């Protein structure tokens, strides 16, 4: 069972989005501002649509925190959807005075059709409101709490965009050089697309503009890095406790993520073992690796090297120049529904992936070290570090 349990609720144009987190130790300094910072990071990025001009995501902490410190009780987070005001009579829990015009032409690639079949809904809005990536705001809020736990334990999690459509950022960066707070991290945070290379950023912006003019959308690849992770999180002892599998589920559960790799992942499959595995040395009383092609995980267990994870996002499935579809009322051919949407949300997905990695790592850390309070968790971490020092 997870040590950090959490879930979200809420529809994209409903009154609010909610997150409930259970298992956060008591005594963690936590302010709404810690959470709002990540909510703001998620809203930025060149290529977002009109909705982000409406929303100004800010959290209300409705439970589990008193006077700026967590209590050890469930933490309840709420983000108001400002757009709800524009959806009166069409969204909300009360019966409607007049039946809203239904959405009846499913978008290829979205949950519209399979969701309507599964839940027996005639109006596809009943599906798309929850399947929408608006839900990721609640994940990011929950992830910001997990990030606070990790920060106290010396772990930093960051992301950068590696490619948008066919445009790749060739800038190489050792995770230790840009995480947590070096000049490179500032460059990524200041970039309109969360990329390192400035030339690549220009080319990516041009690509997004061209896709927008064509009524089309773009995906891309994101790298997430975690530094300061102790060895020994996760275990090879049982399949569902392996940290590689847990990270893969966390990443793959993010809307529009279609592929995931750890370390060299895909390219390792084409190389020989001698060029893939990271030779082990012992330097100044500690184990050391000259390379980190494993991405910080061996046997489903962290090995003390930075975690290096990559995820691929498909192009958003709401296209202004709609793809062919079928009206579910008549079965006649009809262009797919065209909700207002983003052209490219890859930078935002990077912030969401950070949140998912924070939640997964905080869970694994609490599994390893326990702790009802932060004092207990940090004492246990210290003890474990002491134990490792002699090895
Ligand atoms: C989304 C559609 C758009 C995006 C939305 C995700 O929303 P709307 O239909 O209201 O314009 O803006 O993303 C967000 C609202 C967000 O906060 O990220 C979709 O269909 O997934």
mmCIF file of C-alpha atoms and ligand atoms in Angstrom:
data_model
loop_
_atom_site.group_PDB
_atom_site.id
_atom_site.type_symbol
_atom_site.label_atom_id
_atom_site.label_comp_id
_atom_site.label_asym_id
_atom_site.label_seq_id
_atom_site.Cartn_x
_atom_site.Cartn_y
_atom_site.Cartn_z
ATOM 1 C CA UNK A 1 0.000 0.000 0.000
ATOM 2 C CA UNK A 2 1.183 3.510 -0.750
ATOM 3 C CA UNK A 3 2.510 5.569 2.145
ATOM 4 C CA UNK A 4 1.467 8.743 0.407
ATOM 5 C CA UNK A 5 -2.051 8.323 -0.934
ATOM 6 C CA UNK A 6 -3.641 10.977 -3.102
ATOM 7 C CA UNK A 7 -6.359 11.531 -5.641
ATOM 8 C CA UNK A 8 -8.003 14.390 -7.516
ATOM 9 C CA UNK A 9 -11.574 15.363 -8.441
ATOM 10 C CA UNK A 10 -13.256 18.021 -10.531
ATOM 11 C CA UNK A 11 -14.221 18.829 -14.120
ATOM 12 C CA UNK A 12 -12.452 21.239 -16.462
ATOM 13 C CA UNK A 13 -15.333 23.777 -16.493
ATOM 14 C CA UNK A 14 -16.876 22.769 -13.156
ATOM 15 C CA UNK A 15 -16.647 24.901 -10.018
ATOM 16 C CA UNK A 16 -13.197 23.721 -8.914
ATOM 17 C CA UNK A 17 -10.460 21.101 -8.971
ATOM 18 C CA UNK A 18 -9.626 19.231 -5.786
ATOM 19 C CA UNK A 19 -6.713 17.155 -4.483
ATOM 20 C CA UNK A 20 -6.631 15.107 -1.295
ATOM 21 C CA UNK A 21 -3.288 13.874 0.092
ATOM 22 C CA UNK A 22 -2.957 11.466 2.953
ATOM 23 C CA UNK A 23 0.306 10.486 4.656
ATOM 24 C CA UNK A 24 2.287 13.732 4.599
ATOM 25 C CA UNK A 25 4.277 13.894 7.876
ATOM 26 C CA UNK A 26 3.384 16.526 10.487
ATOM 27 C CA UNK A 27 5.602 19.549 10.978
ATOM 28 C CA UNK A 28 6.316 20.343 7.322
ATOM 29 C CA UNK A 29 6.362 24.083 6.654
ATOM 30 C CA UNK A 30 3.767 24.556 3.921
ATOM 31 C CA UNK A 31 2.333 27.789 2.522
ATOM 32 C CA UNK A 32 -0.137 28.326 -0.316
ATOM 33 C CA UNK A 33 2.718 30.197 -1.980
ATOM 34 C CA UNK A 34 4.795 26.980 -2.268
ATOM 35 C CA UNK A 35 1.946 25.452 -4.270
ATOM 36 C CA UNK A 36 1.033 28.568 -6.281
ATOM 37 C CA UNK A 37 4.592 28.779 -7.594
ATOM 38 C CA UNK A 38 4.230 25.436 -9.362
ATOM 39 C CA UNK A 39 0.677 26.209 -10.484
ATOM 40 C CA UNK A 40 2.002 29.350 -12.177
ATOM 41 C CA UNK A 41 4.869 27.406 -13.808
ATOM 42 C CA UNK A 42 2.312 24.959 -15.252
ATOM 43 C CA UNK A 43 0.258 27.763 -16.790
ATOM 44 C CA UNK A 44 3.141 29.281 -18.752
ATOM 45 C CA UNK A 45 4.566 28.211 -22.086
ATOM 46 C CA UNK A 46 4.333 29.422 -25.667
ATOM 47 C CA UNK A 47 1.537 27.601 -27.504
ATOM 48 C CA UNK A 48 -1.154 27.635 -24.804
ATOM 49 C CA UNK A 49 -4.697 28.569 -25.846
ATOM 50 C CA UNK A 50 -7.192 31.186 -24.668
ATOM 51 C CA UNK A 51 -8.132 29.383 -21.454
ATOM 52 C CA UNK A 52 -4.860 30.310 -19.755
ATOM 53 C CA UNK A 53 -5.791 33.983 -20.145
ATOM 54 C CA UNK A 54 -8.888 33.309 -18.028
ATOM 55 C CA UNK A 55 -7.389 31.171 -15.267
ATOM 56 C CA UNK A 56 -5.072 32.437 -12.547
ATOM 57 C CA UNK A 57 -4.600 29.179 -10.658
ATOM 58 C CA UNK A 58 -4.227 29.645 -6.907
ATOM 59 C CA UNK A 59 -4.738 27.082 -4.167
ATOM 60 C CA UNK A 60 -6.995 27.197 -1.130
ATOM 61 C CA UNK A 61 -5.702 24.844 1.578
ATOM 62 C CA UNK A 62 -8.921 23.530 3.123
ATOM 63 C CA UNK A 63 -7.510 20.934 5.526
ATOM 64 C CA UNK A 64 -4.397 19.396 7.051
ATOM 65 C CA UNK A 65 -2.385 22.595 7.604
ATOM 66 C CA UNK A 66 -2.472 24.915 10.613
ATOM 67 C CA UNK A 67 -0.482 28.106 10.985
ATOM 68 C CA UNK A 68 1.807 27.229 8.087
ATOM 69 C CA UNK A 69 2.626 23.652 9.229
ATOM 70 C CA UNK A 70 1.188 20.301 8.230
ATOM 71 C CA UNK A 71 -0.633 18.371 10.960
ATOM 72 C CA UNK A 72 -0.207 14.798 9.715
ATOM 73 C CA UNK A 73 -3.903 14.767 8.802
ATOM 74 C CA UNK A 74 -5.179 14.635 5.197
ATOM 75 C CA UNK A 75 -4.313 17.735 3.209
ATOM 76 C CA UNK A 76 -7.205 19.121 1.160
ATOM 77 C CA UNK A 77 -6.428 21.436 -1.769
ATOM 78 C CA UNK A 78 -8.867 23.383 -3.942
ATOM 79 C CA UNK A 79 -8.311 25.395 -7.115
ATOM 80 C CA UNK A 80 -11.259 27.457 -8.350
ATOM 81 C CA UNK A 81 -12.005 27.345 -12.096
ATOM 82 C CA UNK A 82 -12.606 30.967 -13.008
ATOM 83 C CA UNK A 83 -14.044 29.808 -16.336
ATOM 84 C CA UNK A 84 -16.961 28.144 -14.473
ATOM 85 C CA UNK A 85 -18.644 31.566 -14.409
ATOM 86 C CA UNK A 86 -18.918 31.332 -18.221
ATOM 87 C CA UNK A 87 -20.536 27.877 -18.060
ATOM 88 C CA UNK A 88 -23.637 28.624 -16.000
ATOM 89 C CA UNK A 89 -26.560 26.508 -17.181
ATOM 90 C CA UNK A 90 -24.190 24.010 -18.829
ATOM 91 C CA UNK A 91 -21.955 22.872 -15.929
ATOM 92 C CA UNK A 92 -22.519 22.463 -12.191
ATOM 93 C CA UNK A 93 -24.290 19.823 -10.110
ATOM 94 C CA UNK A 94 -27.888 21.115 -10.189
ATOM 95 C CA UNK A 95 -30.342 20.023 -12.932
ATOM 96 C CA UNK A 96 -30.379 22.399 -15.919
ATOM 97 C CA UNK A 97 -33.355 24.618 -16.811
ATOM 98 C CA UNK A 98 -32.807 23.738 -20.482
ATOM 99 C CA UNK A 99 -30.843 20.761 -21.824
ATOM 100 C CA UNK A 100 -27.457 22.051 -23.069
ATOM 101 C CA UNK A 101 -26.511 21.378 -26.686
ATOM 102 C CA UNK A 102 -24.660 18.039 -26.523
ATOM 103 C CA UNK A 103 -21.171 17.387 -27.912
ATOM 104 C CA UNK A 104 -21.716 14.513 -30.346
ATOM 105 C CA UNK A 105 -18.651 14.266 -32.636
ATOM 106 C CA UNK A 106 -15.741 12.565 -30.812
ATOM 107 C CA UNK A 107 -12.168 13.773 -31.362
ATOM 108 C CA UNK A 108 -9.798 11.047 -32.571
ATOM 109 C CA UNK A 109 -7.114 10.553 -29.901
ATOM 110 C CA UNK A 110 -9.209 11.916 -27.032
ATOM 111 C CA UNK A 111 -11.202 9.884 -24.486
ATOM 112 C CA UNK A 112 -14.454 11.138 -26.083
ATOM 113 C CA UNK A 113 -15.534 7.949 -27.875
ATOM 114 C CA UNK A 114 -14.207 5.174 -25.614
ATOM 115 C CA UNK A 115 -15.387 7.136 -22.566
ATOM 116 C CA UNK A 116 -18.912 7.595 -23.953
ATOM 117 C CA UNK A 117 -19.132 3.880 -24.760
ATOM 118 C CA UNK A 118 -17.835 2.864 -21.335
ATOM 119 C CA UNK A 119 -20.008 5.195 -19.231
ATOM 120 C CA UNK A 120 -23.048 5.130 -21.549
ATOM 121 C CA UNK A 121 -23.114 8.914 -22.048
ATOM 122 C CA UNK A 122 -24.964 10.593 -24.926
ATOM 123 C CA UNK A 123 -23.287 13.990 -24.395
ATOM 124 C CA UNK A 124 -19.533 13.622 -24.889
ATOM 125 C CA UNK A 125 -19.046 16.604 -22.573
ATOM 126 C CA UNK A 126 -19.717 14.187 -19.696
ATOM 127 C CA UNK A 127 -16.441 12.485 -20.692
ATOM 128 C CA UNK A 128 -14.218 15.276 -21.935
ATOM 129 C CA UNK A 129 -14.730 17.464 -18.873
ATOM 130 C CA UNK A 130 -12.881 14.971 -16.675
ATOM 131 C CA UNK A 131 -10.512 13.571 -19.317
ATOM 132 C CA UNK A 132 -9.269 17.131 -20.019
ATOM 133 C CA UNK A 133 -5.702 17.929 -19.028
ATOM 134 C CA UNK A 134 -7.095 20.739 -16.893
ATOM 135 C CA UNK A 135 -7.045 18.032 -14.176
ATOM 136 C CA UNK A 136 -3.260 18.302 -14.104
ATOM 137 C CA UNK A 137 -3.568 21.549 -12.112
ATOM 138 C CA UNK A 138 -4.743 19.418 -9.162
ATOM 139 C CA UNK A 139 -1.849 16.981 -9.685
ATOM 140 C CA UNK A 140 0.614 19.853 -9.675
ATOM 141 C CA UNK A 141 -0.875 21.172 -6.411
ATOM 142 C CA UNK A 142 -0.479 17.746 -4.779
ATOM 143 C CA UNK A 143 2.998 17.397 -6.274
ATOM 144 C CA UNK A 144 4.072 20.734 -4.786
ATOM 145 C CA UNK A 145 3.363 19.345 -1.309
ATOM 146 C CA UNK A 146 5.442 16.244 -2.102
ATOM 147 C CA UNK A 147 8.165 18.545 -3.441
ATOM 148 C CA UNK A 148 8.277 20.307 -0.036
ATOM 149 C CA UNK A 149 8.857 16.936 1.701
ATOM 150 C CA UNK A 150 11.632 16.130 -0.781
ATOM 151 C CA UNK A 151 13.256 19.560 -0.443
ATOM 152 C CA UNK A 152 13.612 19.028 3.314
ATOM 153 C CA UNK A 153 15.310 15.713 2.502
ATOM 154 C CA UNK A 154 17.753 17.313 0.036
ATOM 155 C CA UNK A 155 16.044 16.121 -3.160
ATOM 156 C CA UNK A 156 15.416 18.491 -6.097
ATOM 157 C CA UNK A 157 13.246 17.653 -9.114
ATOM 158 C CA UNK A 158 13.339 19.659 -12.356
ATOM 159 C CA UNK A 159 12.409 19.276 -16.014
ATOM 160 C CA UNK A 160 13.350 20.652 -19.398
ATOM 161 C CA UNK A 161 11.909 20.283 -22.885
ATOM 162 C CA UNK A 162 14.152 18.290 -25.251
ATOM 163 C CA UNK A 163 12.064 18.547 -28.404
ATOM 164 C CA UNK A 164 8.890 20.030 -29.873
ATOM 165 C CA UNK A 165 7.632 18.239 -32.953
ATOM 166 C CA UNK A 166 10.674 17.606 -35.179
ATOM 167 C CA UNK A 167 12.841 20.339 -33.525
ATOM 168 C CA UNK A 168 15.375 18.997 -31.018
ATOM 169 C CA UNK A 169 17.409 20.918 -28.464
ATOM 170 C CA UNK A 170 20.938 19.597 -28.905
ATOM 171 C CA UNK A 171 22.192 21.249 -25.666
ATOM 172 C CA UNK A 172 23.796 18.596 -23.477
ATOM 173 C CA UNK A 173 23.610 19.105 -19.726
ATOM 174 C CA UNK A 174 24.794 16.908 -16.885
ATOM 175 C CA UNK A 175 21.904 16.808 -14.387
ATOM 176 C CA UNK A 176 24.274 17.890 -11.612
ATOM 177 C CA UNK A 177 25.123 21.018 -13.624
ATOM 178 C CA UNK A 178 21.590 22.341 -13.864
ATOM 179 C CA UNK A 179 19.699 20.941 -10.889
ATOM 180 C CA UNK A 180 18.695 22.380 -8.531
ATOM 181 C CA UNK A 181 19.530 26.073 -8.943
ATOM 182 C CA UNK A 182 22.423 26.848 -11.255
ATOM 183 C CA UNK A 183 22.474 29.282 -14.145
ATOM 184 C CA UNK A 184 21.158 26.562 -16.454
ATOM 185 C CA UNK A 185 18.085 26.042 -14.262
ATOM 186 C CA UNK A 186 17.401 29.775 -14.442
ATOM 187 C CA UNK A 187 17.716 29.616 -18.196
ATOM 188 C CA UNK A 188 15.083 26.826 -18.357
ATOM 189 C CA UNK A 189 12.728 28.607 -15.963
ATOM 190 C CA UNK A 190 13.089 31.836 -17.955
ATOM 191 C CA UNK A 191 12.569 30.164 -21.337
ATOM 192 C CA UNK A 192 9.148 30.444 -22.978
ATOM 193 C CA UNK A 193 9.349 26.731 -23.785
ATOM 194 C CA UNK A 194 11.435 25.492 -20.814
ATOM 195 C CA UNK A 195 14.380 24.637 -23.107
ATOM 196 C CA UNK A 196 18.116 25.118 -22.561
ATOM 197 C CA UNK A 197 19.247 25.983 -26.085
ATOM 198 C CA UNK A 198 18.294 29.451 -27.296
ATOM 199 C CA UNK A 199 18.542 28.633 -31.003
ATOM 200 C CA UNK A 200 16.358 25.579 -30.450
ATOM 201 C CA UNK A 201 13.798 27.716 -28.632
ATOM 202 C CA UNK A 202 13.518 30.045 -31.639
ATOM 203 C CA UNK A 203 13.056 27.125 -34.032
ATOM 204 C CA UNK A 204 10.480 25.517 -31.735
ATOM 205 C CA UNK A 205 8.461 28.733 -31.513
ATOM 206 C CA UNK A 206 8.444 28.954 -35.316
ATOM 207 C CA UNK A 207 7.265 25.341 -35.496
ATOM 208 C CA UNK A 208 4.422 26.019 -33.030
ATOM 209 C CA UNK A 209 3.365 29.144 -34.926
ATOM 210 C CA UNK A 210 3.320 27.199 -38.203
ATOM 211 C CA UNK A 211 1.236 24.414 -36.615
ATOM 212 C CA UNK A 212 -1.179 27.015 -35.204
ATOM 213 C CA UNK A 213 -1.611 28.627 -38.631
ATOM 214 C CA UNK A 214 -2.345 25.217 -40.092
ATOM 215 C CA UNK A 215 -4.978 24.531 -37.403
ATOM 216 C CA UNK A 216 -2.774 21.705 -36.144
ATOM 217 C CA UNK A 217 -1.045 20.679 -32.885
ATOM 218 C CA UNK A 218 2.400 19.500 -31.701
ATOM 219 C CA UNK A 219 3.858 17.153 -29.093
ATOM 220 C CA UNK A 220 7.404 16.677 -27.863
ATOM 221 C CA UNK A 221 9.818 15.104 -25.416
ATOM 222 C CA UNK A 222 10.500 16.170 -21.820
ATOM 223 C CA UNK A 223 13.357 15.219 -19.489
ATOM 224 C CA UNK A 224 12.787 15.089 -15.738
ATOM 225 C CA UNK A 225 15.756 14.904 -13.393
ATOM 226 C CA UNK A 226 15.947 14.309 -9.645
ATOM 227 C CA UNK A 227 19.178 14.908 -7.708
ATOM 228 C CA UNK A 228 19.960 14.181 -4.065
ATOM 229 C CA UNK A 229 18.082 10.863 -4.045
ATOM 230 C CA UNK A 230 19.548 8.363 -1.556
ATOM 231 C CA UNK A 231 20.324 4.848 -2.794
ATOM 232 C CA UNK A 232 17.785 2.225 -1.797
ATOM 233 C CA UNK A 233 14.379 3.665 -2.764
ATOM 234 C CA UNK A 234 12.109 1.059 -4.348
ATOM 235 C CA UNK A 235 12.879 -2.653 -4.368
ATOM 236 C CA UNK A 236 13.486 -5.567 -6.736
ATOM 237 C CA UNK A 237 11.740 -7.860 -4.193
ATOM 238 C CA UNK A 238 8.225 -7.579 -5.672
ATOM 239 C CA UNK A 239 7.041 -6.404 -9.106
ATOM 240 C CA UNK A 240 4.681 -3.693 -7.974
ATOM 241 C CA UNK A 241 7.171 -2.124 -5.572
ATOM 242 C CA UNK A 242 9.901 -1.598 -8.176
ATOM 243 C CA UNK A 243 10.523 2.131 -8.479
ATOM 244 C CA UNK A 244 11.101 1.966 -12.249
ATOM 245 C CA UNK A 245 7.587 0.571 -12.726
ATOM 246 C CA UNK A 246 6.048 3.055 -10.309
ATOM 247 C CA UNK A 247 7.694 5.994 -12.094
ATOM 248 C CA UNK A 248 6.551 4.620 -15.446
ATOM 249 C CA UNK A 249 2.949 4.401 -14.263
ATOM 250 C CA UNK A 250 3.120 7.896 -12.801
ATOM 251 C CA UNK A 251 4.480 9.367 -16.042
ATOM 252 C CA UNK A 252 2.305 7.348 -18.414
ATOM 253 C CA UNK A 253 -0.823 8.394 -16.500
ATOM 254 C CA UNK A 254 -0.308 12.015 -17.542
ATOM 255 C CA UNK A 255 -2.714 13.019 -20.313
ATOM 256 C CA UNK A 256 -1.158 12.621 -23.811
ATOM 257 C CA UNK A 257 2.048 10.901 -22.595
ATOM 258 C CA UNK A 258 2.674 7.955 -24.921
ATOM 259 C CA UNK A 259 6.225 6.756 -24.164
ATOM 260 C CA UNK A 260 8.629 6.765 -21.239
ATOM 261 C CA UNK A 261 12.289 5.910 -20.752
ATOM 262 C CA UNK A 262 14.761 5.712 -17.881
ATOM 263 C CA UNK A 263 18.362 6.726 -18.592
ATOM 264 C CA UNK A 264 19.442 5.607 -22.051
ATOM 265 C CA UNK A 265 16.246 3.547 -22.389
ATOM 266 C CA UNK A 266 15.524 3.164 -26.096
ATOM 267 C CA UNK A 267 19.058 3.706 -27.382
ATOM 268 C CA UNK A 268 20.477 1.131 -24.925
ATOM 269 C CA UNK A 269 18.502 -1.527 -26.785
ATOM 270 C CA UNK A 270 20.705 -0.938 -29.846
ATOM 271 C CA UNK A 271 24.085 -0.958 -28.041
ATOM 272 C CA UNK A 272 26.263 -3.665 -26.470
ATOM 273 C CA UNK A 273 26.224 -4.200 -22.704
ATOM 274 C CA UNK A 274 29.777 -2.929 -22.361
ATOM 275 C CA UNK A 275 28.626 0.422 -23.760
ATOM 276 C CA UNK A 276 25.486 0.578 -21.634
ATOM 277 C CA UNK A 277 26.269 -0.363 -18.031
ATOM 278 C CA UNK A 278 27.969 2.114 -15.706
ATOM 279 C CA UNK A 279 31.269 0.749 -14.333
ATOM 280 C CA UNK A 280 31.590 0.881 -10.530
ATOM 281 C CA UNK A 281 34.521 2.513 -8.712
ATOM 282 C CA UNK A 282 35.240 3.347 -5.081
ATOM 283 C CA UNK A 283 36.651 6.856 -4.647
ATOM 284 C CA UNK A 284 37.327 8.718 -1.369
ATOM 285 C CA UNK A 285 35.255 6.299 0.699
ATOM 286 C CA UNK A 286 32.215 6.215 -1.588
ATOM 287 C CA UNK A 287 30.952 4.327 -4.625
ATOM 288 C CA UNK A 288 31.254 6.334 -7.832
ATOM 289 C CA UNK A 289 30.240 6.032 -11.491
ATOM 290 C CA UNK A 290 31.838 7.904 -14.363
ATOM 291 C CA UNK A 291 28.613 7.576 -16.374
ATOM 292 C CA UNK A 292 24.897 7.378 -15.542
ATOM 293 C CA UNK A 293 23.346 5.625 -18.497
ATOM 294 C CA UNK A 294 21.117 3.680 -16.096
ATOM 295 C CA UNK A 295 19.454 6.963 -15.130
ATOM 296 C CA UNK A 296 19.868 6.359 -11.393
ATOM 297 C CA UNK A 297 17.971 3.059 -11.198
ATOM 298 C CA UNK A 298 19.314 -0.491 -11.114
ATOM 299 C CA UNK A 299 17.004 -3.426 -10.379
ATOM 300 C CA UNK A 300 14.116 -1.068 -9.670
ATOM 301 C CA UNK A 301 16.141 0.514 -6.839
ATOM 302 C CA UNK A 302 17.748 3.980 -6.768
ATOM 303 C CA UNK A 303 21.555 3.790 -6.785
ATOM 304 C CA UNK A 304 22.359 7.334 -5.617
ATOM 305 C CA UNK A 305 23.004 8.750 -9.088
ATOM 306 C CA UNK A 306 20.612 11.421 -10.423
ATOM 307 C CA UNK A 307 17.347 10.020 -11.736
ATOM 308 C CA UNK A 308 17.041 10.786 -15.447
ATOM 309 C CA UNK A 309 13.625 10.165 -16.967
ATOM 310 C CA UNK A 310 12.146 11.088 -20.334
ATOM 311 C CA UNK A 311 8.581 11.119 -21.556
ATOM 312 C CA UNK A 312 7.062 11.674 -25.004
ATOM 313 C CA UNK A 313 3.847 13.649 -25.385
ATOM 314 C CA UNK A 314 1.691 13.141 -28.463
ATOM 315 C CA UNK A 315 0.213 16.191 -30.232
ATOM 316 C CA UNK A 316 -2.950 17.453 -28.499
ATOM 317 C CA UNK A 317 -5.995 15.752 -29.974
ATOM 318 C CA UNK A 318 -8.179 18.852 -30.272
ATOM 319 C CA UNK A 319 -7.404 20.161 -33.787
ATOM 320 C CA UNK A 320 -8.829 23.421 -35.087
ATOM 321 C CA UNK A 321 -8.749 21.865 -38.546
ATOM 322 C CA UNK A 322 -10.829 18.934 -37.361
ATOM 323 C CA UNK A 323 -10.167 15.318 -38.319
ATOM 324 C CA UNK A 324 -12.866 13.078 -39.735
ATOM 325 C CA UNK A 325 -15.266 11.635 -37.196
ATOM 326 C CA UNK A 326 -18.831 10.404 -36.850
ATOM 327 C CA UNK A 327 -21.851 11.963 -35.142
ATOM 328 C CA UNK A 328 -22.728 9.500 -32.360
ATOM 329 C CA UNK A 329 -26.453 10.402 -32.681
ATOM 330 C CA UNK A 330 -26.784 9.642 -36.404
ATOM 331 C CA UNK A 331 -23.613 7.660 -37.264
ATOM 332 C CA UNK A 332 -23.198 10.083 -40.186
ATOM 333 C CA UNK A 333 -19.719 11.329 -41.062
ATOM 334 C CA UNK A 334 -18.981 14.703 -39.425
ATOM 335 C CA UNK A 335 -15.837 16.660 -38.511
ATOM 336 C CA UNK A 336 -14.631 16.130 -34.927
ATOM 337 C CA UNK A 337 -15.632 18.541 -32.188
ATOM 338 C CA UNK A 338 -13.317 21.561 -31.969
ATOM 339 C CA UNK A 339 -13.162 22.715 -28.362
ATOM 340 C CA UNK A 340 -10.981 25.760 -27.761
ATOM 341 C CA UNK A 341 -7.573 24.268 -26.972
ATOM 342 C CA UNK A 342 -3.805 24.592 -26.852
ATOM 343 C CA UNK A 343 -1.563 24.146 -29.912
ATOM 344 C CA UNK A 344 1.279 22.793 -27.773
ATOM 345 C CA UNK A 345 1.364 22.100 -24.024
ATOM 346 C CA UNK A 346 4.714 20.282 -23.793
ATOM 347 C CA UNK A 347 6.315 22.791 -21.346
ATOM 348 C CA UNK A 348 3.268 22.495 -19.063
ATOM 349 C CA UNK A 349 3.468 18.700 -19.260
ATOM 350 C CA UNK A 350 7.047 18.987 -17.983
ATOM 351 C CA UNK A 351 5.818 20.682 -14.818
ATOM 352 C CA UNK A 352 3.108 18.019 -14.461
ATOM 353 C CA UNK A 353 5.693 15.254 -14.865
ATOM 354 C CA UNK A 354 7.813 16.895 -12.165
ATOM 355 C CA UNK A 355 4.777 16.721 -9.875
ATOM 356 C CA UNK A 356 4.212 13.036 -10.648
ATOM 357 C CA UNK A 357 7.890 12.265 -9.989
ATOM 358 C CA UNK A 358 7.763 14.242 -6.706
ATOM 359 C CA UNK A 359 4.706 12.271 -5.546
ATOM 360 C CA UNK A 360 6.289 8.935 -6.493
ATOM 361 C CA UNK A 361 9.640 9.738 -4.863
ATOM 362 C CA UNK A 362 8.069 11.121 -1.672
ATOM 363 C CA UNK A 363 6.011 7.923 -1.416
ATOM 364 C CA UNK A 364 9.135 5.760 -1.871
ATOM 365 C CA UNK A 365 11.060 7.851 0.660
ATOM 366 C CA UNK A 366 8.312 7.476 3.279
ATOM 367 C CA UNK A 367 8.127 3.742 2.521
ATOM 368 C CA UNK A 368 11.864 3.422 3.163
ATOM 369 C CA UNK A 369 12.165 5.703 6.183
ATOM 370 C CA UNK A 370 8.706 6.101 7.717
ATOM 371 C CA UNK A 371 8.029 9.127 9.868
ATOM 372 C CA UNK A 372 4.821 10.584 11.301
ATOM 373 C CA UNK A 373 6.623 13.882 11.716
ATOM 374 C CA UNK A 374 9.286 15.610 9.662
ATOM 375 C CA UNK A 375 11.599 15.445 12.700
ATOM 376 C CA UNK A 376 11.258 11.665 12.733
ATOM 377 C CA UNK A 377 11.679 11.386 8.943
ATOM 378 C CA UNK A 378 14.827 13.542 8.961
ATOM 379 C CA UNK A 379 16.281 11.643 11.941
ATOM 380 C CA UNK A 380 15.671 8.365 10.097
ATOM 381 C CA UNK A 381 17.250 9.801 6.942
ATOM 382 C CA UNK A 382 20.301 10.859 8.952
ATOM 383 C CA UNK A 383 20.571 7.404 10.491
ATOM 384 C CA UNK A 384 20.311 5.754 7.082
ATOM 385 C CA UNK A 385 22.939 8.088 5.638
ATOM 386 C CA UNK A 386 25.206 7.140 8.551
ATOM 387 C CA UNK A 387 24.643 3.464 7.816
ATOM 388 C CA UNK A 388 25.523 4.025 4.135
ATOM 389 C CA UNK A 389 28.683 5.955 5.001
ATOM 390 C CA UNK A 390 30.346 2.832 6.351
ATOM 391 C CA UNK A 391 29.554 0.737 3.268
HETATM 392 C C1 LIG B 1 -7.932 21.101 -22.620
HETATM 393 C C2 LIG B 1 -8.586 22.100 -23.329
HETATM 394 C C3 LIG B 1 -8.382 23.527 -23.034
HETATM 395 C C4 LIG B 1 -7.062 23.718 -22.316
HETATM 396 C C5 LIG B 1 -7.100 22.787 -21.119
HETATM 397 C C6 LIG B 1 -6.968 21.383 -21.573
HETATM 398 O O1 LIG B 1 -9.347 23.997 -22.148
HETATM 399 P P1 LIG B 1 -10.631 24.801 -22.676
HETATM 400 O O2 LIG B 1 -11.444 23.788 -23.402
HETATM 401 O O3 LIG B 1 -11.322 25.316 -21.438
HETATM 402 O O4 LIG B 1 -10.077 25.894 -23.526
HETATM 403 O O5 LIG B 1 -6.865 25.055 -21.966
HETATM 404 O O6 LIG B 1 -6.060 23.068 -20.243
HETATM 405 C C7 LIG B 1 -6.376 23.740 -19.118
HETATM 406 C C8 LIG B 1 -7.523 24.335 -18.884
HETATM 407 C C9 LIG B 1 -5.275 23.753 -18.163
HETATM 408 O O7 LIG B 1 -5.446 24.310 -17.076
HETATM 409 O O8 LIG B 1 -4.225 23.202 -18.507
HETATM 410 C C10 LIG B 1 -8.214 19.681 -22.888
HETATM 411 O O9 LIG B 1 -9.174 19.386 -23.605
HETATM 412 O O10 LIG B 1 -7.452 18.808 -22.405
#
